[in-house]
Coordinates of N, CA and C and ligand atoms in Angstrom, one line a residue:
M139 N 126.0 -46.3 -248.8 CA 125.3 -46.1 -247.6 C 124.5 -47.5 -247.3
G140 N 124.7 -48.0 -246.0 CA 124.1 -49.3 -245.7 C 122.7 -49.1 -245.2
M141 N 122.2 -50.2 -244.6 CA 120.8 -50.1 -244.0 C 120.9 -49.8 -242.5
K142 N 119.9 -49.0 -242.1 CA 119.8 -48.7 -240.6 C 118.4 -49.1 -240.2
L143 N 118.2 -49.6 -239.0 CA 116.9 -49.9 -238.4 C 116.8 -49.3 -237.1
Y144 N 115.8 -48.4 -236.9 CA 115.5 -47.9 -235.6 C 114.8 -48.9 -234.8
D145 N 115.3 -49.3 -233.6 CA 114.9 -50.5 -232.9 C 114.6 -50.1 -231.4
L146 N 113.5 -50.3 -230.9 CA 113.1 -49.9 -229.6 C 114.0 -50.6 -228.5
A147 N 114.5 -49.8 -227.6 CA 115.4 -50.3 -226.6 C 114.9 -49.8 -225.2
G148 N 115.4 -50.5 -224.2 CA 115.1 -50.2 -222.8 C 116.2 -49.3 -222.2
A149 N 116.2 -49.3 -220.9 CA 117.3 -48.6 -220.2 C 118.6 -49.1 -220.6
E150 N 118.7 -50.4 -220.7 CA 119.9 -51.1 -221.3 C 119.8 -51.0 -222.8
S151 N 120.8 -50.5 -223.5 CA 120.5 -50.3 -224.9 C 120.5 -51.6 -225.7
E152 N 121.1 -52.7 -225.1 CA 121.0 -53.9 -225.9 C 119.7 -54.7 -225.6
R153 N 118.8 -54.2 -224.7 CA 117.5 -54.9 -224.5 C 116.5 -54.3 -225.5
R154 N 116.3 -55.1 -226.6 CA 115.5 -54.6 -227.7 C 114.2 -55.5 -227.7
F155 N 113.1 -54.8 -227.4 CA 111.9 -55.6 -227.1 C 110.7 -55.4 -228.0
S156 N 110.8 -54.6 -228.9 CA 109.6 -54.3 -229.8 C 109.2 -55.6 -230.6
P157 N 108.0 -56.1 -230.5 CA 107.6 -57.2 -231.3 C 107.6 -56.9 -232.8
F158 N 107.3 -55.7 -233.1 CA 107.3 -55.3 -234.5 C 108.7 -55.2 -235.1
C159 N 109.6 -54.7 -234.3 CA 111.0 -54.7 -234.7 C 111.6 -56.1 -234.8
W160 N 111.2 -57.0 -233.9 CA 111.7 -58.4 -234.1 C 111.2 -59.0 -235.4
R161 N 110.0 -58.7 -235.8 CA 109.6 -59.2 -237.1 C 110.6 -58.9 -238.2
I162 N 111.0 -57.6 -238.2 CA 111.9 -57.1 -239.2 C 113.3 -57.6 -239.0
K163 N 113.8 -57.7 -237.8 CA 115.2 -58.2 -237.6 C 115.3 -59.7 -238.1
M164 N 114.2 -60.4 -237.9 CA 114.2 -61.8 -238.4 C 114.1 -61.8 -239.9
A165 N 113.3 -60.9 -240.4 CA 113.2 -60.9 -241.9 C 114.5 -60.5 -242.6
L166 N 115.2 -59.5 -242.0 CA 116.5 -59.2 -242.5 C 117.5 -60.3 -242.5
A167 N 117.5 -61.1 -241.4 CA 118.4 -62.2 -241.3 C 118.0 -63.3 -242.3
H168 N 116.7 -63.5 -242.5 CA 116.2 -64.4 -243.5 C 116.7 -64.1 -244.9
K169 N 116.7 -62.8 -245.2 CA 117.2 -62.3 -246.5 C 118.7 -62.3 -246.5
G170 N 119.4 -62.5 -245.4 CA 120.8 -62.4 -245.4 C 121.3 -60.9 -245.5
L171 N 120.5 -60.0 -245.0 CA 120.8 -58.6 -245.1 C 121.3 -58.1 -243.8
Q172 N 122.3 -57.2 -243.8 CA 122.8 -56.6 -242.6 C 122.2 -55.2 -242.4
A173 N 121.8 -54.9 -241.2 CA 121.4 -53.5 -240.9 C 122.0 -53.1 -239.6
E174 N 122.4 -51.8 -239.6 CA 122.9 -51.3 -238.3 C 121.6 -51.0 -237.5
T175 N 121.5 -51.6 -236.3 CA 120.3 -51.3 -235.5 C 120.6 -50.1 -234.5
I176 N 119.7 -49.2 -234.5 CA 120.0 -48.0 -233.7 C 119.0 -48.0 -232.6
P177 N 119.5 -48.1 -231.3 CA 118.6 -48.1 -230.2 C 117.8 -46.8 -230.1
W178 N 116.5 -47.0 -230.0 CA 115.5 -45.9 -230.0 C 114.6 -46.0 -228.8
R179 N 114.4 -44.8 -228.2 CA 113.4 -44.8 -227.1 C 112.2 -44.0 -227.5
F180 N 111.1 -44.1 -226.7 CA 109.9 -43.4 -227.0 C 110.2 -41.9 -227.1
S181 N 111.1 -41.4 -226.3 CA 111.4 -40.0 -226.2 C 112.3 -39.6 -227.4
D182 N 112.7 -40.5 -228.3 CA 113.5 -40.2 -229.4 C 112.7 -39.9 -230.7
K183 N 111.4 -39.6 -230.6 CA 110.6 -39.4 -231.8 C 111.2 -38.4 -232.7
P184 N 111.9 -37.3 -232.3 CA 112.5 -36.4 -233.2 C 113.4 -37.1 -234.2
L185 N 114.1 -38.2 -233.8 CA 115.0 -38.9 -234.7 C 114.4 -39.5 -235.9
I186 N 113.0 -39.8 -235.8 CA 112.4 -40.4 -237.0 C 111.3 -39.5 -237.6
A187 N 111.3 -38.2 -237.1 CA 110.2 -37.3 -237.5 C 110.4 -37.0 -239.0
Q188 N 111.6 -37.1 -239.5 CA 111.8 -36.8 -241.0 C 111.1 -37.9 -241.9
Y189 N 110.8 -39.0 -241.3 CA 110.1 -40.1 -242.0 C 108.6 -40.0 -241.8
K190 N 108.2 -38.9 -241.2 CA 106.7 -38.6 -240.9 C 106.1 -39.8 -240.2
W191 N 106.7 -40.3 -239.2 CA 106.2 -41.5 -238.5 C 106.7 -41.3 -237.0
E192 N 105.9 -41.9 -236.1 CA 106.2 -41.8 -234.7 C 106.5 -43.2 -234.0
R193 N 106.6 -44.2 -234.8 CA 106.8 -45.5 -234.3 C 107.9 -46.3 -234.9
V194 N 108.4 -47.3 -234.2 CA 109.4 -48.2 -234.8 C 108.8 -49.5 -235.0
P195 N 109.3 -50.3 -236.0 CA 110.5 -50.1 -236.8 C 110.4 -49.0 -237.9
V196 N 111.6 -48.4 -238.1 CA 111.8 -47.6 -239.3 C 113.0 -48.1 -239.9
L197 N 112.9 -48.5 -241.2 CA 114.1 -49.0 -241.9 C 114.6 -47.9 -242.8
V198 N 115.9 -47.6 -242.8 CA 116.4 -46.6 -243.8 C 117.4 -47.4 -244.7
D199 N 117.0 -47.4 -245.9 CA 117.8 -48.2 -246.9 C 118.4 -47.2 -248.0
D200 N 119.7 -47.0 -247.9 CA 120.3 -46.1 -248.9 C 119.6 -44.7 -248.8
G201 N 119.4 -44.3 -247.6 CA 118.8 -42.9 -247.4 C 117.3 -42.9 -247.5
R202 N 116.6 -44.0 -248.0 CA 115.2 -44.0 -248.1 C 114.5 -44.6 -246.9
G203 N 113.6 -43.9 -246.2 CA 112.9 -44.4 -245.0 C 111.7 -45.2 -245.4
V204 N 111.6 -46.3 -244.8 CA 110.4 -47.2 -245.0 C 109.8 -47.4 -243.6
V205 N 108.5 -47.2 -243.4 CA 107.9 -47.3 -242.1 C 106.8 -48.3 -242.1
D206 N 106.5 -48.9 -240.9 CA 105.5 -49.9 -240.6 C 106.0 -51.3 -241.0
S207 N 106.0 -52.2 -240.0 CA 106.6 -53.5 -240.2 C 106.1 -54.3 -241.5
W208 N 104.8 -54.2 -241.7 CA 104.2 -54.9 -242.8 C 104.7 -54.3 -244.1
T209 N 104.8 -53.0 -244.2 CA 105.3 -52.3 -245.4 C 106.8 -52.6 -245.6
I210 N 107.5 -52.6 -244.5 CA 108.9 -52.9 -244.6 C 109.2 -54.3 -245.1
A211 N 108.4 -55.3 -244.6 CA 108.5 -56.7 -245.0 C 108.3 -56.8 -246.6
N212 N 107.2 -56.1 -247.0 CA 106.9 -56.1 -248.4 C 108.0 -55.4 -249.2
Y213 N 108.5 -54.3 -248.7 CA 109.6 -53.6 -249.3 C 110.9 -54.5 -249.5
L214 N 111.2 -55.2 -248.4 CA 112.4 -56.1 -248.5 C 112.1 -57.2 -249.5
E215 N 110.9 -57.8 -249.6 CA 110.6 -58.8 -250.5 C 110.7 -58.3 -252.0
D216 N 110.2 -57.1 -252.2 CA 110.2 -56.6 -253.6 C 111.5 -56.0 -254.0
S217 N 112.3 -55.5 -253.1 CA 113.6 -54.9 -253.4 C 114.7 -55.9 -253.5
Y218 N 114.5 -57.0 -252.7 CA 115.6 -58.0 -252.6 C 115.1 -59.4 -253.1
G219 N 114.5 -59.4 -254.3 CA 113.8 -60.5 -254.8 C 114.7 -61.7 -255.1
G220 N 116.0 -61.4 -255.3 CA 117.0 -62.5 -255.6 C 117.4 -63.3 -254.3
R221 N 117.0 -62.8 -253.2 CA 117.3 -63.5 -251.9 C 116.2 -64.4 -251.5
P222 N 116.4 -65.2 -250.4 CA 115.3 -66.1 -250.0 C 114.0 -65.3 -249.8
S223 N 112.9 -65.9 -250.3 CA 111.6 -65.2 -250.2 C 111.0 -65.2 -248.8
L224 N 110.4 -64.1 -248.4 CA 109.8 -64.1 -247.1 C 108.4 -64.7 -247.1
F225 N 107.8 -64.7 -248.3 CA 106.4 -65.2 -248.4 C 106.3 -66.5 -249.1
G226 N 107.3 -67.0 -249.7 CA 107.3 -68.3 -250.4 C 106.5 -68.2 -251.7
G227 N 106.2 -67.1 -252.2 CA 105.6 -67.0 -253.6 C 104.1 -67.2 -253.5
G228 N 103.5 -67.2 -254.7 CA 102.0 -67.5 -254.8 C 101.2 -66.8 -253.8
A229 N 100.3 -67.5 -253.1 CA 99.4 -66.9 -252.2 C 100.0 -66.6 -250.8
G230 N 101.3 -66.8 -250.7 CA 102.0 -66.6 -249.4 C 101.8 -65.2 -248.9
R231 N 101.9 -64.2 -249.7 CA 101.8 -62.9 -249.2 C 100.4 -62.5 -248.7
P232 N 99.4 -62.7 -249.5 CA 98.1 -62.5 -248.9 C 97.7 -63.3 -247.7
L233 N 98.2 -64.5 -247.6 CA 97.9 -65.3 -246.4 C 98.7 -64.8 -245.2
A234 N 99.9 -64.3 -245.5 CA 100.7 -63.7 -244.4 C 100.0 -62.5 -243.7
R235 N 99.2 -61.8 -244.5 CA 98.5 -60.7 -244.0 C 97.6 -61.0 -242.8
F236 N 97.0 -62.2 -242.9 CA 96.1 -62.7 -241.8 C 97.0 -62.8 -240.5
Y237 N 98.1 -63.4 -240.6 CA 99.0 -63.5 -239.4 C 99.3 -62.2 -238.8
N238 N 99.6 -61.2 -239.7 CA 99.9 -59.9 -239.3 C 98.7 -59.3 -238.5
Q239 N 97.5 -59.4 -239.0 CA 96.4 -58.9 -238.3 C 96.1 -59.6 -237.1
W240 N 96.2 -60.9 -237.1 CA 96.0 -61.7 -235.9 C 96.9 -61.4 -234.8
A241 N 98.2 -61.2 -235.1 CA 99.2 -60.9 -234.1 C 98.9 -59.5 -233.5
D242 N 98.6 -58.5 -234.4 CA 98.3 -57.2 -234.0 C 97.1 -57.1 -233.1
A243 N 96.0 -57.8 -233.5 CA 94.7 -57.6 -232.8 C 94.4 -58.6 -231.7
V244 N 95.1 -59.8 -231.7 CA 94.8 -60.8 -230.7 C 96.0 -61.3 -229.9
L245 N 97.0 -61.7 -230.6 CA 98.1 -62.3 -229.9 C 98.9 -61.3 -229.0
Q246 N 99.3 -60.2 -229.6 CA 100.1 -59.2 -228.8 C 99.2 -58.6 -227.7
P247 N 98.0 -58.2 -228.0 CA 97.2 -57.7 -226.9 C 97.0 -58.7 -225.8
G248 N 96.9 -60.0 -226.2 CA 96.9 -61.1 -225.2 C 98.2 -61.1 -224.3
I249 N 99.3 -61.0 -225.0 CA 100.6 -61.1 -224.3 C 100.8 -59.8 -223.4
S250 N 100.2 -58.7 -223.9 CA 100.4 -57.5 -223.1 C 99.9 -57.6 -221.7
R251 N 98.9 -58.4 -221.4 CA 98.4 -58.6 -220.1 C 99.4 -59.1 -219.1
F252 N 100.4 -59.9 -219.7 CA 101.4 -60.5 -218.8 C 102.6 -59.7 -218.7
V253 N 102.9 -58.8 -219.6 CA 104.2 -58.1 -219.6 C 104.2 -56.6 -219.5
M254 N 103.1 -56.0 -219.5 CA 103.0 -54.5 -219.5 C 103.8 -53.9 -218.4
L255 N 103.6 -54.4 -217.2 CA 104.4 -53.7 -216.1 C 105.9 -54.0 -216.2
D256 N 106.2 -55.2 -216.7 CA 107.7 -55.5 -216.9 C 108.3 -54.6 -217.9
V257 N 107.5 -54.2 -219.0 CA 108.0 -53.3 -220.0 C 108.3 -52.0 -219.2
Y258 N 107.4 -51.5 -218.5 CA 107.6 -50.2 -217.8 C 108.8 -50.3 -216.9
N259 N 109.0 -51.4 -216.2 CA 110.2 -51.5 -215.3 C 111.5 -51.5 -216.0
H260 N 111.5 -51.9 -217.3 CA 112.8 -51.9 -218.1 C 113.1 -50.6 -218.9
L261 N 112.1 -49.7 -218.8 CA 112.3 -48.5 -219.7 C 113.3 -47.6 -219.2
D262 N 113.9 -46.9 -220.1 CA 114.7 -45.7 -219.8 C 113.9 -44.7 -219.0
S263 N 114.5 -44.1 -218.0 CA 113.7 -43.2 -217.1 C 113.0 -42.1 -217.9
R264 N 113.7 -41.7 -219.0 CA 113.0 -40.6 -219.8 C 111.7 -41.0 -220.4
D265 N 111.5 -42.4 -220.6 CA 110.3 -42.9 -221.3 C 109.2 -43.2 -220.3
R266 N 109.5 -43.3 -219.1 CA 108.5 -43.9 -218.1 C 107.2 -43.2 -218.0
E267 N 107.3 -41.9 -217.9 CA 106.0 -41.1 -217.7 C 105.1 -41.2 -218.9
Y268 N 105.8 -41.1 -220.1 CA 105.0 -41.2 -221.4 C 104.4 -42.5 -221.5
F269 N 105.1 -43.6 -221.2 CA 104.6 -44.9 -221.4 C 103.4 -45.1 -220.4
R270 N 103.6 -44.8 -219.2 CA 102.5 -45.0 -218.2 C 101.2 -44.3 -218.6
T271 N 101.4 -43.0 -219.0 CA 100.2 -42.2 -219.3 C 99.5 -42.7 -220.6
S272 N 100.3 -43.0 -221.6 CA 99.7 -43.4 -222.9 C 99.1 -44.8 -222.8
R273 N 99.8 -45.7 -222.1 CA 99.2 -47.1 -222.0 C 98.0 -47.1 -221.0
E274 N 98.1 -46.4 -219.9 CA 97.0 -46.4 -219.0 C 95.7 -45.8 -219.6
A275 N 95.9 -44.8 -220.5 CA 94.8 -44.3 -221.2 C 94.2 -45.3 -222.2
R276 N 95.1 -46.1 -222.8 CA 94.6 -47.2 -223.7 C 93.9 -48.3 -223.0
I277 N 94.5 -48.8 -221.9 CA 93.9 -50.0 -221.2 C 92.8 -49.6 -220.2
G278 N 92.8 -48.4 -219.8 CA 91.7 -48.0 -218.9 C 91.9 -48.4 -217.5
T279 N 93.1 -48.7 -217.1 CA 93.4 -49.0 -215.7 C 94.9 -48.8 -215.5
S280 N 95.4 -49.0 -214.3 CA 96.8 -48.8 -214.0 C 97.6 -50.0 -214.6
L281 N 98.9 -49.8 -214.9 CA 99.7 -50.9 -215.3 C 99.7 -52.0 -214.3
E282 N 99.7 -51.6 -213.0 CA 99.8 -52.6 -212.0 C 98.5 -53.5 -212.0
A283 N 97.4 -52.8 -212.1 CA 96.1 -53.6 -212.0 C 96.0 -54.4 -213.3
Y284 N 96.5 -54.0 -214.4 CA 96.3 -54.7 -215.7 C 97.0 -56.1 -215.6
S285 N 98.2 -56.1 -214.9 CA 98.9 -57.4 -214.9 C 98.7 -58.1 -213.6
A286 N 97.9 -57.6 -212.7 CA 97.9 -58.2 -211.3 C 97.4 -59.6 -211.3
D287 N 96.4 -60.0 -212.1 CA 95.9 -61.3 -212.1 C 96.4 -62.2 -213.2
R288 N 97.7 -62.0 -213.5 CA 98.2 -62.7 -214.7 C 98.3 -64.2 -214.5
D289 N 98.6 -64.6 -213.3 CA 98.7 -66.1 -213.0 C 97.4 -66.8 -213.4
S290 N 96.3 -66.1 -213.0 CA 95.0 -66.8 -213.3 C 94.6 -66.7 -214.7
R291 N 95.2 -65.9 -215.5 CA 94.9 -65.7 -216.9 C 95.7 -66.7 -217.8
L292 N 96.7 -67.3 -217.2 CA 97.7 -68.0 -218.1 C 97.1 -69.2 -218.8
A293 N 96.3 -70.0 -218.1 CA 95.7 -71.2 -218.7 C 94.8 -70.8 -219.9
A294 N 94.0 -69.8 -219.8 CA 93.2 -69.3 -221.0 C 94.1 -68.8 -222.1
F295 N 95.2 -68.1 -221.8 CA 96.1 -67.7 -222.9 C 96.6 -68.9 -223.6
R296 N 97.1 -69.9 -222.8 CA 97.7 -71.0 -223.5 C 96.7 -71.8 -224.3
Q297 N 95.5 -71.9 -223.8 CA 94.4 -72.5 -224.6 C 94.1 -71.8 -225.9
S298 N 94.3 -70.5 -225.9 CA 94.0 -69.7 -227.1 C 95.0 -69.9 -228.2
L299 N 96.1 -70.6 -227.8 CA 97.2 -70.9 -228.8 C 97.0 -72.2 -229.5
E300 N 95.8 -72.9 -229.2 CA 95.6 -74.2 -229.7 C 95.8 -74.4 -231.2
P301 N 95.2 -73.5 -232.0 CA 95.4 -73.6 -233.5 C 96.9 -73.6 -233.9
L302 N 97.7 -72.7 -233.2 CA 99.1 -72.6 -233.4 C 99.8 -73.9 -233.0
R303 N 99.4 -74.4 -231.8 CA 100.0 -75.6 -231.3 C 99.7 -76.8 -232.2
Q304 N 98.5 -76.9 -232.7 CA 98.2 -78.1 -233.6 C 99.0 -78.0 -234.9
T305 N 99.1 -76.8 -235.4 CA 99.9 -76.6 -236.6 C 101.3 -76.9 -236.4
L306 N 101.9 -76.5 -235.3 CA 103.3 -76.7 -235.1 C 103.7 -78.1 -234.6
A307 N 102.6 -78.8 -234.2 CA 102.8 -80.2 -233.8 C 102.9 -81.0 -235.1
A308 N 102.3 -80.5 -236.2 CA 102.3 -81.2 -237.5 C 103.4 -80.8 -238.4
Q309 N 104.0 -79.7 -238.2 CA 105.1 -79.2 -239.1 C 106.0 -78.3 -238.3
P310 N 107.3 -78.3 -238.7 CA 108.2 -77.5 -237.9 C 108.0 -76.0 -237.9
F311 N 107.5 -75.4 -238.9 CA 107.3 -74.0 -239.0 C 106.0 -73.7 -239.6
L312 N 105.5 -72.5 -239.4 CA 104.2 -72.0 -240.0 C 104.5 -72.1 -241.6
G313 N 105.7 -71.8 -242.0 CA 106.0 -71.8 -243.4 C 106.2 -73.2 -244.0
G314 N 106.1 -74.2 -243.1 CA 106.3 -75.6 -243.5 C 107.7 -76.2 -243.0
E315 N 108.5 -76.6 -243.9 CA 109.8 -77.2 -243.5 C 110.8 -76.1 -243.0
S316 N 110.6 -74.9 -243.5 CA 111.5 -73.8 -243.0 C 110.6 -72.5 -242.8
P317 N 111.1 -71.6 -242.0 CA 110.3 -70.4 -241.7 C 110.1 -69.4 -242.8
L318 N 108.9 -68.8 -242.7 CA 108.6 -67.7 -243.6 C 108.1 -66.5 -242.7
Y319 N 107.7 -65.4 -243.4 CA 107.4 -64.2 -242.6 C 106.4 -64.4 -241.5
P320 N 105.3 -65.2 -241.7 CA 104.3 -65.5 -240.7 C 105.0 -66.0 -239.4
D321 N 106.0 -66.9 -239.5 CA 106.8 -67.3 -238.4 C 107.4 -66.1 -237.6
Y322 N 107.9 -65.2 -238.3 CA 108.6 -64.1 -237.7 C 107.6 -63.1 -237.0
I323 N 106.4 -63.0 -237.7 CA 105.3 -62.2 -237.1 C 105.0 -62.7 -235.7
V324 N 104.7 -64.0 -235.6 CA 104.2 -64.6 -234.4 C 105.4 -64.7 -233.4
F325 N 106.6 -65.0 -233.9 CA 107.7 -65.1 -233.0 C 108.0 -63.7 -232.3
G326 N 107.7 -62.6 -233.1 CA 107.9 -61.3 -232.5 C 107.2 -61.1 -231.2
G327 N 106.0 -61.6 -231.1 CA 105.2 -61.5 -229.9 C 105.9 -62.2 -228.7
F328 N 106.5 -63.4 -229.0 CA 107.1 -64.1 -228.0 C 108.5 -63.5 -227.6
Q329 N 109.1 -62.9 -228.6 CA 110.4 -62.2 -228.3 C 110.2 -61.0 -227.4
W330 N 109.1 -60.3 -227.6 CA 108.7 -59.2 -226.8 C 108.6 -59.7 -225.3
A331 N 107.9 -60.8 -225.1 CA 107.8 -61.3 -223.8 C 109.1 -61.8 -223.2
R332 N 109.9 -62.5 -224.0 CA 111.1 -63.1 -223.5 C 112.1 -62.0 -223.1
S333 N 112.2 -60.9 -223.9 CA 113.2 -59.9 -223.7 C 112.9 -59.0 -222.5
I334 N 111.6 -59.0 -222.1 CA 111.2 -58.0 -221.1 C 110.7 -58.6 -219.8
S335 N 110.4 -59.9 -219.8 CA 109.7 -60.4 -218.6 C 110.2 -61.8 -218.3
S336 N 110.3 -62.1 -217.0 CA 110.7 -63.4 -216.5 C 109.4 -64.3 -216.4
F337 N 108.2 -63.8 -216.7 CA 107.0 -64.6 -216.6 C 107.0 -65.5 -217.8
V338 N 107.0 -66.8 -217.6 CA 107.1 -67.8 -218.6 C 105.7 -68.1 -219.2
L339 N 105.6 -67.8 -220.5 CA 104.2 -67.9 -221.1 C 103.9 -69.3 -221.6
L340 N 105.0 -70.1 -221.9 CA 104.7 -71.4 -222.5 C 105.3 -72.5 -221.7
E341 N 104.7 -73.7 -221.6 CA 105.3 -74.9 -221.0 C 106.4 -75.4 -221.8
A342 N 107.4 -75.9 -221.2 CA 108.6 -76.4 -221.9 C 108.3 -77.4 -223.0
A343 N 107.3 -78.3 -222.7 CA 107.0 -79.3 -223.6 C 106.0 -78.9 -224.7
D344 N 105.5 -77.7 -224.7 CA 104.5 -77.2 -225.7 C 105.2 -77.2 -227.1
P345 N 104.5 -77.7 -228.1 CA 105.1 -77.6 -229.5 C 105.3 -76.1 -229.9
V346 N 104.5 -75.2 -229.3 CA 104.8 -73.8 -229.6 C 106.1 -73.4 -229.1
N347 N 106.5 -73.9 -227.9 CA 107.8 -73.6 -227.3 C 108.9 -74.2 -228.1
A348 N 108.7 -75.4 -228.6 CA 109.7 -76.1 -229.4 C 110.0 -75.3 -230.6
W349 N 108.9 -74.8 -231.3 CA 109.1 -73.9 -232.5 C 109.8 -72.6 -232.1
R350 N 109.4 -72.0 -231.0 CA 110.1 -70.8 -230.6 C 111.6 -71.1 -230.4
E351 N 111.9 -72.2 -229.8 CA 113.3 -72.5 -229.6 C 114.1 -72.7 -230.9
R352 N 113.4 -73.3 -231.9 CA 114.0 -73.4 -233.2 C 114.3 -72.1 -233.8
L353 N 113.4 -71.1 -233.6 CA 113.6 -69.8 -234.2 C 114.7 -69.0 -233.4
L354 N 114.7 -69.3 -232.1 CA 115.7 -68.6 -231.2 C 117.1 -68.9 -231.7
H355 N 117.3 -70.2 -232.2 CA 118.6 -70.7 -232.6 C 118.9 -70.5 -234.1
R356 N 117.9 -70.0 -234.8 CA 118.1 -69.9 -236.3 C 119.1 -68.7 -236.5
F357 N 119.7 -68.7 -237.7 CA 120.6 -67.7 -238.0 C 121.7 -67.5 -237.0
D358 N 122.4 -68.7 -236.7 CA 123.5 -68.7 -235.8 C 123.2 -68.2 -234.4
D359 N 122.0 -68.6 -233.9 CA 121.7 -68.2 -232.5 C 121.3 -66.7 -232.4
F360 N 121.0 -66.1 -233.5 CA 120.8 -64.6 -233.5 C 119.9 -64.1 -232.4
A361 N 118.6 -64.6 -232.3 CA 117.7 -64.1 -231.3 C 118.1 -64.6 -229.9
H362 N 118.5 -65.8 -229.8 CA 118.9 -66.4 -228.5 C 120.0 -65.6 -227.8
A363 N 120.9 -65.0 -228.7 CA 122.1 -64.3 -228.1 C 121.7 -62.9 -227.6
T364 N 120.5 -62.5 -227.7 CA 120.1 -61.1 -227.2 C 119.6 -61.2 -225.8
P365 N 119.6 -60.2 -225.0 CA 119.1 -60.2 -223.7 C 117.7 -60.7 -223.6
G366 N 117.5 -61.7 -222.7 CA 116.1 -62.3 -222.5 C 116.1 -63.2 -221.3
Y367 N 114.9 -63.5 -220.9 CA 114.7 -64.3 -219.6 C 114.4 -65.8 -219.8
W368 N 113.8 -66.2 -220.9 CA 113.4 -67.6 -221.0 C 113.4 -68.0 -222.5
Ligands
LIG98 N1 101.8 -51.0 -237.2 C1 103.1 -50.7 -236.7 C2 103.2 -50.7 -235.2 C3 104.5 -50.2 -234.6 C4 104.4 -49.9 -233.1 O1 103.4 -49.7 -232.6 N2 105.6 -49.7 -232.5 C5 105.7 -49.3 -231.1 C6 106.8 -50.0 -230.4 S1 106.5 -51.7 -230.2 C7 106.0 -47.8 -231.1 O2 106.9 -47.4 -231.8 N3 105.3 -47.0 -230.3 C8 105.5 -45.6 -230.2 C9 104.6 -45.0 -229.2 O3 103.8 -45.7 -228.6 O4 104.7 -43.8 -229.0 C10 104.1 -51.7 -237.3 O5 103.7 -52.8 -237.6 O6 105.3 -51.4 -237.4

């Protein structure tokens, strides 16, 4: 039995936009592992109910379900130790936890301001009402109002990336000369935006964009070959 990954999809089943799923797809590629990705919609929760979880990614390895992207990354590292390390050894794993928390609490909520309505517009019709109701309850306003002033928010968002920018101006990847799991965590947020929205978050000359391009073309163009806008 091979590996399976439940992967959030839009109306078009090849449009896979979950930032958390992107973390794991890049981690699998890093480890040289193949998984069948199964397109999953919010209305498909019964498909993963047996794993006692309501979110994706869910990795099923030889019949065993592993849930939550951070737990899955650790599972891959510990179960496939003979393959390239996701954390680079030593303090890499505890340091990677910071990137995980930063992406969850700051980066992705920041990106959501720009892409939330575009997510809605790409969803399968079965998912739309659930998405609107659950997200509007979370953000406290309509999806339309949430993204309405995105042009005026862009400069502040770009400014907030300055620590990332300075780091990536000095070295090609967060992991140094080659990428590690923190690269995939941060990249996941940008893949979310790229796959769902034509709103361009980064200037072409930004070192963050150059890093994103390097990761898009990594693993034989893996991420670049998927549906996306920029
Ligand atoms: N902490 C989880 C978060 C996963 C998550 O929130 N996934 C979203 C898709 S991007 C989801 O499945 N949401 C289901 C829902 O909102 O009902 C992880 O890192 O895997």
